[in-house]
Short mmCIF file of C-alpha atoms and ligand atoms in Angstrom, two decimals:
data_model
loop_
_atom_site.label_atom_id
_atom_site.label_comp_id
_atom_site.label_asym_id
_atom_site.label_seq_id
_atom_site.Cartn_x
_atom_site.Cartn_y
_atom_site.Cartn_z
CA MET V 28 0.00 0.15 0.18
CA ALA V 29 1.44 3.42 -0.85
CA THR V 30 2.00 5.50 1.93
CA PRO V 31 -0.07 9.26 1.72
CA SER V 32 1.98 12.11 -1.06
CA THR V 33 1.94 13.95 2.31
CA THR V 34 3.77 11.97 4.03
CA VAL V 35 6.52 10.80 1.19
CA GLU V 36 9.73 13.28 0.82
CA SER V 37 11.02 11.04 -1.86
CA VAL V 38 10.74 7.88 -3.51
CA ARG V 39 14.07 5.75 -5.10
CA VAL V 40 13.67 3.32 -7.48
CA ARG V 41 16.10 0.64 -8.87
CA VAL V 42 15.50 -0.49 -12.55
CA PRO V 43 18.04 -3.27 -14.81
CA ALA V 44 19.08 -3.36 -17.95
CA LYS V 45 18.30 -6.11 -20.76
CA PHE V 46 19.53 -8.30 -22.77
CA ASN V 47 17.57 -9.59 -26.29
CA LEU V 48 18.76 -13.49 -25.90
CA ALA V 49 17.05 -13.92 -29.09
CA LEU V 50 15.69 -10.97 -30.92
CA CYS V 51 13.79 -12.36 -34.39
CA VAL V 52 12.37 -9.55 -36.47
CA GLY V 53 9.32 -9.57 -38.82
CA GLY V 54 8.39 -7.28 -41.93
CA VAL V 55 7.60 -3.24 -41.31
CA ARG V 56 4.25 -3.29 -40.09
CA GLU V 57 1.89 -0.24 -41.43
CA ASP V 58 2.39 1.36 -37.88
CA GLY V 59 6.35 1.84 -38.32
CA TYR V 60 6.93 -1.14 -36.19
CA HIS V 61 8.30 -4.09 -36.59
CA PRO V 62 6.65 -7.39 -34.90
CA LEU V 63 9.20 -9.59 -32.95
CA ALA V 64 10.11 -12.68 -31.43
CA THR V 65 12.51 -11.68 -28.59
CA VAL V 66 13.65 -13.32 -25.36
CA PHE V 67 14.41 -10.19 -23.01
CA HIS V 68 16.18 -10.72 -20.03
CA ALA V 69 16.95 -8.32 -17.05
CA VAL V 70 20.95 -8.36 -16.10
CA SER V 71 22.31 -6.40 -12.91
CA LEU V 72 23.39 -3.19 -14.03
CA TYR V 73 21.08 -0.88 -12.80
CA ASP V 74 19.68 3.05 -13.14
CA GLU V 75 18.25 4.31 -9.59
CA VAL V 76 16.04 7.34 -10.16
CA THR V 77 14.97 9.27 -7.18
CA ALA V 78 11.71 11.41 -7.53
CA THR V 79 11.15 14.15 -4.85
CA PRO V 80 8.08 16.42 -5.13
CA ALA V 81 8.43 20.15 -6.98
CA GLU V 82 5.65 22.90 -7.67
CA PRO V 83 2.49 21.82 -9.63
CA GLY V 84 2.90 21.56 -13.13
CA VAL V 85 6.70 21.20 -12.74
CA VAL V 86 8.48 18.34 -14.08
CA GLU V 87 12.54 18.81 -13.70
CA ILE V 88 15.40 16.43 -14.24
CA ALA V 89 18.96 16.08 -12.88
CA MET V 90 20.68 12.91 -14.99
CA SER V 91 24.07 12.22 -13.31
CA GLY V 92 26.56 9.10 -14.02
CA GLU V 93 27.30 7.11 -16.98
CA GLY V 94 26.96 8.84 -20.55
CA ALA V 95 24.46 11.93 -18.61
CA GLY V 96 25.62 14.43 -20.54
CA LEU V 97 24.19 12.59 -23.59
CA VAL V 98 20.35 12.78 -22.41
CA PRO V 99 18.51 15.21 -22.95
CA GLU V 100 16.31 16.69 -19.17
CA ASP V 101 13.88 18.00 -21.35
CA ASP V 102 10.32 16.81 -22.16
CA SER V 103 11.69 14.13 -24.87
CA ASN V 104 13.21 12.13 -21.53
CA LEU V 105 11.39 9.15 -21.37
CA ALA V 106 11.30 9.83 -17.32
CA ALA V 107 10.16 13.14 -18.17
CA ARG V 108 7.26 11.58 -20.50
CA ALA V 109 6.40 8.91 -17.62
CA ALA V 110 5.33 11.89 -15.06
CA ARG V 111 3.39 13.82 -17.49
CA LEU V 112 1.27 10.71 -18.82
CA LEU V 113 0.70 9.94 -15.18
CA MET V 114 -0.66 13.59 -14.56
CA SER V 115 -2.48 13.89 -17.78
CA HIS V 116 -4.10 10.27 -17.12
CA TYR V 117 -4.79 11.40 -12.81
CA GLY V 118 -5.83 15.05 -13.64
CA ARG V 119 -2.95 15.85 -10.99
CA GLU V 120 -1.80 18.59 -9.53
CA ALA V 121 1.39 17.40 -8.99
CA GLY V 122 4.58 18.19 -9.65
CA VAL V 123 8.29 16.19 -9.20
CA ARG V 124 12.24 16.19 -9.49
CA LEU V 125 13.30 13.02 -11.03
CA ALA V 126 17.36 12.61 -10.06
CA ILE V 127 18.60 10.17 -12.98
CA ARG V 128 21.60 8.51 -12.16
CA LYS V 129 22.98 6.19 -15.04
CA ALA V 130 24.87 3.61 -14.84
CA ILE V 131 23.05 1.67 -18.19
CA PRO V 132 24.74 3.41 -21.74
CA VAL V 133 22.99 5.22 -23.48
CA ALA V 134 21.97 4.27 -26.75
CA GLY V 135 23.66 0.89 -25.93
CA GLY V 136 21.20 -1.55 -26.99
CA MET V 137 20.59 -2.26 -23.03
CA ALA V 138 17.10 0.04 -22.82
CA GLY V 139 18.56 2.09 -20.29
CA GLY V 140 15.95 5.15 -21.87
CA SER V 141 12.84 2.76 -20.93
CA ALA V 142 14.54 1.44 -18.07
CA ASP V 143 13.92 5.14 -16.67
CA GLY V 144 10.98 5.60 -18.10
CA ALA V 145 9.49 2.62 -16.35
CA ALA V 146 11.39 3.72 -13.20
CA ALA V 147 9.68 6.87 -13.27
CA LEU V 148 6.56 5.46 -13.93
CA LEU V 149 6.86 3.65 -10.13
CA ALA V 150 8.35 6.00 -8.76
CA CYS V 151 5.67 8.93 -9.48
CA SER V 152 3.07 6.97 -8.77
CA VAL V 153 4.49 5.87 -5.49
CA LEU V 154 5.30 9.63 -4.83
CA TRP V 155 1.53 11.08 -5.47
CA ASP V 156 -0.16 7.80 -4.42
CA LEU V 157 -2.12 7.12 -7.53
CA ASP V 158 -2.49 3.50 -6.49
CA THR V 159 -1.86 2.37 -9.95
CA GLN V 160 -2.07 -1.33 -10.41
CA PRO V 161 -0.01 -3.37 -12.35
CA ASP V 162 -1.92 -4.06 -15.43
CA GLU V 163 -2.80 0.12 -15.49
CA LEU V 164 1.49 0.47 -14.79
CA HIS V 165 1.89 -2.26 -17.70
CA GLU V 166 -0.14 -0.10 -20.19
CA PHE V 167 1.58 3.10 -19.76
CA ALA V 168 4.92 1.14 -19.99
CA ALA V 169 3.67 0.02 -23.01
CA GLU V 170 2.21 3.77 -23.74
CA LEU V 171 5.80 4.93 -23.68
CA GLY V 172 8.00 2.42 -25.13
CA SER V 173 8.49 -1.08 -26.52
CA ASP V 174 10.60 -2.14 -24.22
CA VAL V 175 9.51 -0.05 -21.48
CA PRO V 176 7.22 -3.60 -19.74
CA PHE V 177 10.08 -5.45 -19.37
CA ALA V 178 11.78 -3.16 -17.61
CA LEU V 179 9.03 -3.33 -14.91
CA LEU V 180 8.64 -6.94 -15.05
CA GLY V 181 12.21 -8.06 -15.52
CA GLY V 182 13.31 -11.87 -14.62
CA THR V 183 13.59 -13.24 -18.28
CA ALA V 184 10.32 -13.09 -20.66
CA ILE V 185 9.87 -13.71 -23.95
CA GLY V 186 8.21 -10.36 -26.01
CA TYR V 187 5.93 -10.25 -29.02
CA GLY V 188 3.77 -7.67 -30.39
CA ARG V 189 6.44 -4.59 -30.63
CA GLY V 190 8.28 -6.15 -27.29
CA GLU V 191 5.31 -5.21 -24.93
CA GLN V 192 3.53 -8.20 -25.20
CA LEU V 193 5.12 -10.05 -22.12
CA VAL V 194 4.64 -14.01 -21.44
CA PRO V 195 7.24 -14.80 -18.24
CA VAL V 196 9.72 -17.62 -18.63
CA LEU V 197 10.19 -19.86 -15.47
CA GLY V 198 13.36 -20.84 -14.36
CA ARG V 199 16.09 -20.94 -11.41
CA SER V 200 18.98 -20.48 -13.02
CA CYS V 201 22.04 -17.17 -12.73
CA PHE V 202 23.72 -16.45 -15.37
CA HIS V 203 26.98 -14.93 -15.53
CA TRP V 204 27.68 -12.64 -18.75
CA VAL V 205 30.57 -10.32 -19.54
CA THR V 206 29.82 -7.17 -21.34
CA VAL V 207 31.95 -5.12 -23.98
CA MET V 208 30.55 -1.44 -24.37
CA SER V 209 31.07 0.86 -27.12
CA ASP V 210 32.03 4.50 -27.02
CA GLU V 211 29.73 5.26 -29.56
CA GLY V 212 25.97 4.89 -29.04
CA LEU V 213 23.76 3.27 -32.24
CA SER V 214 20.43 4.78 -33.23
CA THR V 215 17.62 2.49 -32.93
CA PRO V 216 15.32 3.11 -35.70
CA ALA V 217 18.63 3.18 -37.92
CA ILE V 218 18.82 -0.26 -37.51
CA TYR V 219 15.54 -1.23 -38.06
CA ARG V 220 15.89 0.36 -41.39
CA LEU V 221 18.54 -0.90 -42.25
CA TYR V 222 17.45 -4.12 -41.54
CA ASP V 223 14.42 -3.22 -43.64
CA GLU V 224 17.18 -2.97 -46.77
CA MET V 225 18.94 -5.77 -45.89
CA VAL V 226 15.98 -7.92 -45.10
CA PRO V 227 13.40 -7.22 -47.34
CA HIS V 228 11.02 -10.23 -46.77
CA PRO V 229 11.27 -11.41 -43.24
CA PRO V 230 10.01 -14.72 -42.20
CA GLU V 231 7.63 -14.93 -39.32
CA PRO V 232 9.23 -14.10 -36.37
CA GLU V 233 9.67 -17.14 -34.00
CA VAL V 234 11.24 -17.54 -30.29
CA PRO V 235 14.01 -21.08 -30.97
CA HIS V 236 12.74 -23.27 -28.86
CA ALA V 237 15.86 -25.12 -28.43
CA MET V 238 16.82 -21.72 -26.45
CA LEU V 239 13.21 -21.94 -24.17
CA GLN V 240 14.70 -25.53 -22.93
CA ALA V 241 17.99 -24.62 -22.31
CA LEU V 242 16.75 -21.93 -20.39
CA SER V 243 14.54 -24.22 -18.20
CA ALA V 244 17.51 -26.73 -17.47
CA GLY V 245 20.14 -23.78 -16.74
CA ASP V 246 22.78 -25.18 -19.28
CA PRO V 247 24.64 -22.07 -20.26
CA GLU V 248 26.54 -24.19 -22.72
CA ALA V 249 23.58 -25.05 -24.98
CA LEU V 250 22.29 -21.23 -24.26
CA GLY V 251 25.56 -20.50 -25.62
CA GLN V 252 24.36 -22.16 -28.79
CA THR V 253 21.14 -20.41 -29.47
CA LEU V 254 21.72 -16.87 -28.72
CA THR V 255 20.74 -15.08 -32.12
CA ASN V 256 19.81 -11.08 -33.10
CA ASP V 257 18.62 -10.18 -36.25
CA LEU V 258 19.60 -6.86 -36.00
CA GLN V 259 23.16 -8.05 -35.33
CA ALA V 260 23.90 -8.31 -39.07
CA PRO V 261 22.93 -3.78 -39.78
CA ALA V 262 24.87 -3.10 -36.65
CA LEU V 263 28.16 -5.34 -37.68
CA GLN V 264 27.45 -3.05 -41.01
CA LEU V 265 27.78 0.70 -39.18
CA MET V 266 29.68 -0.77 -36.28
CA PRO V 267 32.95 -3.44 -38.30
CA GLU V 268 34.93 -3.04 -35.58
CA LEU V 269 32.54 -5.55 -33.29
CA VAL V 270 33.14 -8.13 -35.62
CA ASP V 271 36.61 -8.12 -33.60
CA VAL V 272 34.73 -7.57 -30.58
CA LEU V 273 32.55 -10.33 -30.61
CA GLU V 274 35.62 -12.97 -32.07
CA ALA V 275 38.02 -12.07 -29.33
CA GLY V 276 35.12 -12.64 -26.90
CA LEU V 277 35.21 -16.53 -28.59
CA GLN V 278 38.45 -16.79 -28.36
CA GLN V 279 39.05 -16.09 -25.31
CA GLY V 280 36.41 -18.90 -23.76
CA ALA V 281 33.13 -17.41 -24.38
CA LEU V 282 30.06 -19.77 -25.00
CA GLY V 283 28.04 -17.50 -26.93
CA ALA V 284 28.69 -13.55 -28.21
CA ILE V 285 26.34 -11.20 -29.10
CA VAL V 286 24.93 -7.62 -30.12
CA THR V 287 22.56 -7.05 -27.91
CA GLY V 288 19.25 -5.52 -28.71
CA SER V 289 19.76 -2.62 -31.54
CA GLY V 290 23.50 -2.70 -30.38
CA PRO V 291 26.14 -1.92 -29.82
CA THR V 292 26.86 -3.77 -26.39
CA CYS V 293 28.43 -7.03 -27.07
CA VAL V 294 27.22 -9.60 -24.64
CA PHE V 295 29.58 -13.07 -23.96
CA LEU V 296 28.07 -15.58 -21.71
CA ALA V 297 30.38 -17.50 -19.46
CA ARG V 298 29.79 -20.60 -18.01
CA ASP V 299 29.80 -20.03 -14.40
CA GLU V 300 31.18 -16.72 -12.27
CA ALA V 301 34.53 -18.11 -11.88
CA SER V 302 35.06 -18.40 -15.97
CA ALA V 303 33.23 -15.02 -16.29
CA ILE V 304 35.93 -13.22 -13.71
CA ASP V 305 38.52 -15.09 -16.18
CA LEU V 306 37.08 -14.06 -19.21
CA SER V 307 36.82 -10.45 -18.28
CA GLY V 308 40.23 -10.14 -17.39
CA ARG V 309 41.23 -11.87 -20.78
CA LEU V 310 39.32 -8.86 -22.95
CA SER V 311 40.20 -6.22 -20.47
CA GLY V 312 43.75 -8.23 -20.94
CA LEU V 313 43.83 -7.31 -25.30
CA GLY V 314 43.01 -3.74 -24.63
CA LEU V 315 39.67 -3.38 -24.38
CA THR V 316 37.87 -1.04 -22.18
CA ARG V 317 34.48 -1.27 -20.88
CA VAL V 318 34.63 -4.65 -19.78
CA ARG V 319 31.86 -5.18 -16.86
CA ARG V 320 30.37 -8.06 -15.72
CA MET V 321 26.82 -8.73 -14.90
CA MET V 322 24.34 -11.74 -14.06
CA GLY V 323 20.78 -12.27 -15.03
CA PRO V 324 17.91 -12.67 -14.59
CA VAL V 325 17.32 -9.48 -12.05
CA PRO V 326 13.95 -8.34 -10.82
CA GLY V 327 12.46 -5.18 -12.87
CA ALA V 328 12.12 -1.79 -11.43
CA ARG V 329 12.00 -1.75 -7.53
CA LEU V 330 11.28 0.99 -4.59
CA LEU V 331 14.55 1.38 -2.65
CA SER V 332 12.87 3.50 0.10
O1 LIG K 16 8.70 2.01 -29.07
P1 LIG K 16 10.22 2.51 -28.80
O2 LIG K 16 9.94 4.06 -29.09
O3 LIG K 16 11.49 1.94 -27.83
O4 LIG K 16 10.82 2.24 -30.37
C1 LIG K 16 11.97 3.08 -31.16
C2 LIG K 16 11.77 2.98 -32.70
O5 LIG K 16 12.83 1.53 -32.74
C3 LIG K 16 10.87 3.23 -32.59
O6 LIG K 16 10.46 4.62 -33.49
C4 LIG K 16 11.01 1.81 -34.45
O7 LIG K 16 11.62 2.65 -35.07
C5 LIG K 16 11.98 1.12 -33.99
N1 LIG K 16 11.50 0.02 -33.71
C6 LIG K 16 10.47 -0.96 -34.86
N2 LIG K 16 9.77 -2.25 -34.31
C7 LIG K 16 9.91 -2.45 -32.66
C8 LIG K 16 10.45 -1.85 -32.07
C9 LIG K 16 11.15 -0.36 -31.68
O8 LIG K 16 11.03 -0.83 -35.45
N3 LIG K 16 8.92 -3.84 -32.24
#
């Protein structure tokens, strides 16, 4: 139960990044979106959003952390849009300051902006005591963006539609990952446009059955074999240097290597925690910077205070 808004001074929400373990993309729809069959996986790299009250009608954003200077602080920010969406839906005379501490790379294919939108939805609905139900939050999230509902849900889930229709994948296993981030981002719409040119008549997208078996069996070797991303080819065309990064990870013992989402973050699966530590050390030793370890699955957006 939410505390009445008059007594809440601040609300802090932690929200995870995601990988797409599978991203199968169909032909572009009339509304410009692509039908997907994807497997989302939430991982232990988090943005934090702290909401505090402001004068009615005011939505202020203050960014800090990883790539903060690259993100707009105006109403185009997904977190600001989340706050305004709640205000207009509930006709609420409210205001909010949203302090966003970023760790998820900007334009990295890990849904960092969507994560902030999801966190802002949760934070504002508690700050303003809106008593929003989970299915309503999901509707607001889907209105904000295709990846926002998954940032609320977390775990591992199949995404259909444009990614907003979610079916959780149950499993007890924890997987260990190493990522290599890039200094430059890739534009998601540009990657989808290039995909349309490269693959004008794609088949109906389908999640690989073998991946779901590997996830439920908790088998990292089998999972490594089934990682797949239709947007990898366009990402590699725009950033050919990623080919060497993926190859390096496989040579250094990764069980699978893939560009995640619309890129350019490269993701490597390790057998266990010790192997992930070893792999990240080897990749750093090759001179790659921005090498990180993370685990998944983890829960979606959660209140910290
Ligand atoms: O939904 P969201 O605003 O995050 O999508 C960003 C862009 O990514 C869209 O404008 C569209 O160009 C592309 N996209 C797509 N098909 C999807 C999801 C996103 O074409 N299923």
